[in-house]
């Protein structure tokens, strides 16, 4: 049997134990895991250095190496993340509904773990720990498949965590790491119907596309975000400028950052030049529609391909639109149903925008950068769903649960 | 452009209208549809006769022809089903959560339609109307792809319904029927990411398997049911006999019918012979484990392949088990997470069974045949989900909704 299948079966067997653990048992396991990470930080940093050196010798970019790097400080932060999860309410075992039927059967709907969760992700080793913590807290088990760039780090982290679990009621097999760095191990995970209950991809557009295109296991699609800010005619200039600037520049590499700014033509006539200067000063490369280029000579021409690209970088498309309708239709055509914003003082326009835009999070007068489990107060986040089934938007612990109907009778049969 | 893509795009455009209709507008459309079905029943029955004749000439089985047949009575029943949907609460537009964050942003989570739903199903023309009613009531639009055996019937029904919608605020394009009877039209639907928000298959195991294996669009897996009844040592004989008999015989062709009976060895020693006689008298063919065959000589040997088969017929596997553990492990191996039952007077065993069995509906002392949206009091059912994402078990109107976060601020940006 392959490594992937073997480990998925171990995770499935463990799930029959983890789904019955009490909140206290699960929290104890998380606390032990957090302590072990810090106690073994030297060994983890050693393993991480091997990944870094290997990456550097392969010419990996410094920004990617930075995301990959673990320090004592970062490990402390990751351990602290686990301890935060302990403080969150356990979403498993809740009585969600209860009703009696005329024939006397009693029906209860309770929350249960999903079962075995497959996580497929890229270079950040913090995802290894976060995902482990979130999955175990919710009584699930997890099969982790991180990027090969972080393999030594992930291997050491999972070794430390599994070893820590030996002293707890949580089976070590609840935590599985696929070490096969070949793409075929991902492909195999995607077809493990009957072993994996869901696969959650986290990473860039091509990773997510591969999962969505090839999985026969249910998937929660996450992350890809082509987000827009629409500045309406009535927008307050200072507010609009701050929100748009924040959405693009505060952290361009993330999914809730803005890729395209839509500007009402009346607002553009008065303010687009000044707005563009602010972006140019922050070394944002501008691409624009013809009307934008008339006002902002520095902008290159934006193509439909540009409007359809998640740059995750200091690049911004700007398009001048006639009115709210044109903004809505641009978003309907190019948006990825993630986060969209209108800046306006016109309440009717805000209401229409929030009603008509089909996205996980629709903002009025606030930056799209708030689409995040922590910013929403969930205390944790396993990802941001951009699909409409099961969970949409930032996913906290409840997104990792399913339900089950328990029916009690005294001999009822169907007539 | 192909028929499938053209119709899906029409449905998507219509979804931007249907998601804003009021409950009254949607209910009015359903009422008009119900009336039209009855007014045009002669034309529908004519079209249905063509399907029946065509099926008969092709040697279609009488039971399938019966399922396909529409009569005035059946059409009245179908129209009545639509009128029932009118009486159900509208699950769209509900405020599900609302919270303010320390930075002053206000977050609301509301229920919204899923968008465009693809229904892929087989010969029963009532599904055409049921699915249309459920999808439109929830502000969704629907692309229907029924079995080719019912094509003329479905064509006429959809023509009648679309024509009826002309007098309402519901766009006729909310209702699309794929008329291309080639398998390739199904394959195309399964890949319509960006146009279909979900595909729901309804039908036999091979139809569902094809959808799950080939869809890149999110799927809600429904239906396949290898359901078990476990008769524990302490079970009351009369109750156990009635529940097991009902689960198998009352309607063997449906997904919540029992396929395998598990009997505790002590109960079997005293009662299996009498139980078997009741099934044999109802002309149920029995297949058994070696210990069953010692008690019931009429039983053929049951193989693992038998235990893994959804017969949907007057065939039953019987297996004698040592104890609850062996019953649980049989169900874990062969169950399809649909409906499972324990008959016992031992509360601890009932509790363990309901805790440990991983299925949508777990029964204590009642027939598995109750797993049904109507029996649960939902007033409607689009299918029974056997997966754990989004919805599990019988799916009523709320299963056809998603959510959306609406965020209001006054200029908040992320620090």
Coordinates of C-alpha atoms in Angstrom, one line a residue, chain B residues 49-345:
Chain B
X49 CA -47.6 8.6 -23.6
X50 CA -45.0 9.1 -26.3
X51 CA -42.3 8.4 -23.7
X52 CA -44.2 5.3 -22.5
X53 CA -44.7 3.9 -25.9
X54 CA -41.1 4.5 -26.9
X55 CA -40.0 2.8 -23.7
X56 CA -42.3 -0.2 -24.2
X57 CA -41.0 -0.6 -27.8
X58 CA -37.5 -0.6 -26.4
X59 CA -38.4 -3.3 -23.8
X60 CA -38.2 -1.1 -20.8
X61 CA -39.3 -2.9 -17.6
X62 CA -42.8 -2.5 -16.3
X63 CA -41.6 -1.1 -13.0
X64 CA -39.6 1.6 -14.7
X65 CA -42.6 2.4 -17.0
X66 CA -44.7 2.7 -13.9
X67 CA -42.4 5.2 -12.4
X68 CA -42.4 7.1 -15.6
X69 CA -46.2 7.2 -16.1
X70 CA -48.2 10.3 -15.4
X71 CA -52.0 10.2 -14.8
X72 CA -54.4 13.0 -13.9
X73 CA -54.1 11.8 -10.3
X74 CA -50.4 11.9 -10.3
X75 CA -50.3 15.3 -11.9
X76 CA -52.7 16.5 -9.3
X77 CA -50.3 15.1 -6.7
X78 CA -47.4 16.9 -8.3
X79 CA -49.2 20.2 -8.4
X80 CA -50.2 19.7 -4.8
X81 CA -46.5 19.3 -4.0
X82 CA -45.8 22.7 -5.5
X83 CA -48.6 24.2 -3.4
X84 CA -47.1 22.6 -0.3
X85 CA -43.8 24.4 -1.0
X86 CA -45.7 27.7 -1.0
X87 CA -46.7 27.1 2.6
X88 CA -43.1 26.5 3.8
X89 CA -41.0 29.4 5.3
X90 CA -38.7 31.1 2.9
X91 CA -35.1 30.4 4.1
X92 CA -33.5 33.3 2.1
X93 CA -32.7 36.7 3.6
X94 CA -32.6 35.6 7.2
X95 CA -30.2 37.4 9.5
X96 CA -28.2 34.4 10.9
X97 CA -25.6 36.3 12.9
X98 CA -24.7 39.8 13.7
X99 CA -21.8 41.2 15.6
X100 CA -19.8 44.4 16.0
X101 CA -16.0 44.4 16.1
X102 CA -13.9 46.5 18.4
X103 CA -12.8 48.6 15.5
X104 CA -16.4 49.5 14.8
X105 CA -17.2 47.4 11.7
X106 CA -20.6 45.8 11.9
X107 CA -20.8 42.3 10.4
X108 CA -24.0 40.5 9.4
X109 CA -24.3 37.0 8.1
X110 CA -27.4 36.5 6.0
X111 CA -28.8 33.5 4.1
X112 CA -28.7 33.8 0.3
X113 CA -29.6 31.5 -2.6
X114 CA -26.9 29.1 -3.8
X115 CA -27.3 30.6 -7.3
X116 CA -27.6 28.1 -10.1
X117 CA -28.3 24.5 -9.3
X118 CA -27.7 21.6 -11.7
X119 CA -30.0 18.7 -11.2
X120 CA -29.1 15.4 -12.8
X121 CA -31.6 12.6 -12.4
X122 CA -33.3 9.7 -14.0
X123 CA -36.8 8.7 -15.2
X124 CA -39.2 10.1 -12.7
X125 CA -40.9 13.2 -14.2
X126 CA -42.1 14.3 -10.8
X127 CA -38.5 15.3 -9.9
X128 CA -38.7 17.9 -12.7
X129 CA -41.4 19.7 -11.0
X130 CA -40.2 19.1 -7.4
X131 CA -36.8 20.4 -8.2
X132 CA -38.1 23.4 -10.1
X133 CA -40.4 24.3 -7.1
X134 CA -37.7 23.9 -4.5
X135 CA -35.1 25.8 -6.4
X136 CA -37.3 28.7 -7.4
X137 CA -38.8 29.0 -3.8
X138 CA -35.2 29.5 -2.6
X139 CA -34.4 32.1 -5.1
X140 CA -32.2 29.8 -7.1
X141 CA -32.4 29.0 -10.8
X142 CA -32.1 25.5 -12.0
X143 CA -30.7 23.5 -15.0
X144 CA -32.5 20.2 -15.2
X145 CA -31.1 17.2 -16.9
X146 CA -33.5 14.3 -16.6
X147 CA -33.2 10.9 -18.0
X148 CA -33.8 10.4 -21.8
X149 CA -36.7 8.0 -21.0
X150 CA -38.7 10.9 -19.8
X151 CA -37.5 13.5 -22.4
X152 CA -40.9 14.2 -24.1
X153 CA -42.6 14.5 -20.7
X154 CA -40.0 16.8 -19.3
X155 CA -40.0 18.9 -22.4
X156 CA -43.7 19.5 -22.2
X157 CA -43.7 20.1 -18.4
X158 CA -40.9 22.6 -18.7
X159 CA -42.6 24.3 -21.6
X160 CA -45.8 24.6 -19.6
X161 CA -44.0 25.9 -16.5
X162 CA -41.9 28.4 -18.4
X163 CA -44.9 29.7 -20.3
X164 CA -46.8 30.0 -17.0
X165 CA -43.9 32.1 -15.6
X166 CA -44.4 34.7 -18.3
X167 CA -47.2 36.3 -16.3
X168 CA -45.1 36.5 -13.1
X169 CA -42.1 38.3 -11.8
X170 CA -40.1 35.1 -12.0
X171 CA -38.1 35.0 -15.2
X172 CA -38.9 32.0 -17.4
X173 CA -35.1 31.5 -17.8
X174 CA -34.9 30.5 -14.1
X175 CA -36.0 27.1 -15.4
X176 CA -33.8 25.4 -18.0
X177 CA -34.1 21.9 -19.4
X178 CA -31.2 20.2 -21.1
X179 CA -32.7 18.3 -24.0
X180 CA -29.6 16.8 -25.3
X181 CA -30.0 13.1 -24.3
X182 CA -26.3 12.2 -24.9
X183 CA -24.2 11.3 -21.9
X184 CA -21.8 14.1 -23.1
X185 CA -24.3 16.7 -22.0
X186 CA -24.0 15.4 -18.4
X187 CA -20.3 15.4 -18.6
X188 CA -20.4 19.0 -19.8
X189 CA -22.6 20.1 -16.9
X190 CA -20.2 18.6 -14.4
X191 CA -17.4 20.9 -15.5
X192 CA -19.4 24.2 -15.6
X193 CA -17.4 25.9 -12.9
X194 CA -18.4 29.5 -12.7
X195 CA -21.8 28.9 -14.1
X196 CA -23.3 26.1 -11.8
X197 CA -22.8 26.6 -8.1
X198 CA -23.7 23.0 -7.3
X199 CA -24.7 19.8 -8.9
X200 CA -27.2 17.5 -7.2
X201 CA -27.4 14.0 -8.6
X202 CA -30.5 11.9 -7.9
X203 CA -30.7 8.4 -9.1
X204 CA -29.0 5.0 -8.9
X205 CA -25.5 4.3 -7.7
X206 CA -23.9 4.5 -11.2
X207 CA -25.4 7.9 -11.9
X208 CA -24.2 9.2 -8.6
X209 CA -20.8 7.6 -9.0
X210 CA -20.3 9.2 -12.4
X211 CA -21.2 12.7 -11.0
X212 CA -18.9 12.3 -8.0
X213 CA -16.0 11.0 -10.1
X214 CA -16.2 13.6 -12.9
X215 CA -17.6 16.8 -11.5
X216 CA -15.3 19.8 -10.9
X217 CA -18.3 21.8 -9.8
X218 CA -19.2 21.2 -6.1
X219 CA -21.5 18.3 -5.7
X220 CA -24.0 17.2 -3.0
X221 CA -23.8 13.4 -3.1
X222 CA -27.2 11.9 -2.5
X223 CA -29.0 8.7 -2.1
X224 CA -27.0 5.5 -2.2
X225 CA -27.9 3.6 0.9
X226 CA -26.6 0.3 2.2
X227 CA -28.6 0.5 5.4
X228 CA -28.4 -2.0 8.3
X229 CA -30.6 -3.0 11.2
X230 CA -28.8 -4.5 14.2
X231 CA -30.9 -6.6 16.5
X232 CA -29.2 -6.7 19.8
X233 CA -29.4 -9.4 22.4
X234 CA -31.9 -7.5 24.5
X235 CA -34.2 -6.6 21.7
X236 CA -37.9 -7.1 22.1
X237 CA -38.8 -9.8 19.5
X238 CA -42.0 -8.3 18.2
X239 CA -40.5 -4.8 17.9
X240 CA -37.3 -6.1 16.2
X241 CA -39.3 -8.2 13.8
X242 CA -41.6 -5.3 12.8
X243 CA -38.8 -2.8 12.4
X244 CA -36.6 -5.2 10.4
X245 CA -39.5 -6.3 8.2
X246 CA -40.7 -2.7 7.6
X247 CA -37.1 -1.6 6.8
X248 CA -36.8 -4.3 4.1
X249 CA -40.2 -4.9 2.7
X250 CA -42.4 -1.8 3.0
X251 CA -40.6 -0.3 -0.1
X252 CA -37.4 -2.1 -1.0
X253 CA -36.6 0.1 -4.0
X254 CA -35.6 3.2 -1.9
X255 CA -32.4 4.3 -0.4
X256 CA -33.4 4.1 3.2
X257 CA -34.5 0.5 2.9
X258 CA -32.4 -2.1 4.7
X259 CA -30.0 -4.3 2.8
X260 CA -28.3 -6.2 5.6
X261 CA -29.7 -7.5 8.9
X262 CA -27.2 -8.0 11.7
X263 CA -28.4 -10.2 14.5
X264 CA -26.8 -10.8 17.9
X265 CA -25.9 -14.5 18.3
X266 CA -28.1 -14.9 21.4
X267 CA -31.1 -13.4 19.7
X268 CA -30.4 -15.4 16.6
X269 CA -30.4 -18.7 18.5
X270 CA -33.9 -17.9 19.9
X271 CA -35.5 -16.0 17.1
X272 CA -33.7 -16.0 13.7
X273 CA -35.7 -18.9 12.4
X274 CA -39.0 -17.2 13.0
X275 CA -37.7 -13.9 11.7
X276 CA -36.5 -15.6 8.5
X277 CA -39.8 -17.2 7.9
X278 CA -41.5 -13.8 7.9
X279 CA -39.1 -12.6 5.2
X280 CA -39.4 -15.9 3.2
X281 CA -43.2 -15.6 3.3
X282 CA -42.9 -12.1 1.8
X283 CA -40.8 -13.7 -1.0
X284 CA -37.6 -12.0 0.2
X285 CA -34.5 -13.9 -1.1
X286 CA -32.1 -14.5 1.8
X287 CA -28.3 -14.5 1.7
X288 CA -26.5 -15.3 4.9
X289 CA -23.2 -15.8 6.8
X290 CA -22.3 -19.4 7.7
X291 CA -24.0 -19.2 11.1
X292 CA -27.2 -17.8 9.5
X293 CA -27.2 -20.7 7.0
X294 CA -27.0 -23.2 9.9
X295 CA -30.3 -21.8 11.2
X296 CA -31.9 -20.8 7.9
X297 CA -31.1 -23.5 5.4
X298 CA -33.0 -21.5 2.7
X299 CA -30.4 -18.8 2.7
X300 CA -27.6 -18.8 0.1
X301 CA -24.1 -17.8 1.1
X302 CA -23.5 -14.1 1.3
X303 CA -20.3 -12.7 0.0
X304 CA -18.5 -9.5 0.8
X305 CA -19.7 -8.3 -2.6
X306 CA -23.3 -8.9 -1.4
X307 CA -22.7 -6.9 1.8
X308 CA -21.4 -4.1 -0.4
X309 CA -24.5 -4.1 -2.8
X310 CA -27.5 -1.8 -2.6
X311 CA -30.1 -4.3 -3.8
X312 CA -33.1 -2.0 -3.8
X313 CA -35.0 -5.3 -4.2
X314 CA -36.5 -8.2 -2.3
X315 CA -33.1 -9.5 -1.3
X316 CA -31.6 -9.4 2.2
X317 CA -28.3 -10.3 3.7
X318 CA -28.3 -11.7 7.2
X319 CA -25.3 -11.9 9.4
X320 CA -25.0 -13.3 12.9
X321 CA -22.6 -11.2 15.0
X322 CA -21.0 -11.9 18.3
X323 CA -21.7 -8.6 19.9
X324 CA -22.2 -4.9 19.4
X325 CA -18.6 -4.4 18.4
X326 CA -18.8 -6.8 15.5
X327 CA -22.0 -5.1 14.4
X328 CA -20.3 -1.7 14.5
X329 CA -17.3 -2.9 12.6
X330 CA -19.5 -4.5 9.9
X331 CA -21.4 -1.2 9.5
X332 CA -18.1 0.8 9.4
X333 CA -16.9 -1.5 6.6
X334 CA -20.0 -1.8 4.5
X335 CA -22.3 1.2 5.4
X336 CA -22.7 4.2 3.1
X337 CA -23.3 6.7 5.9
X338 CA -27.0 6.9 5.2
X339 CA -29.3 5.3 7.8
X340 CA -28.5 2.7 10.4
X341 CA -30.6 1.2 13.2
X342 CA -30.1 -0.6 16.5
X343 CA -33.0 -2.4 18.1
X344 CA -32.2 -2.9 21.8
X345 CA -33.6 -2.5 25.3

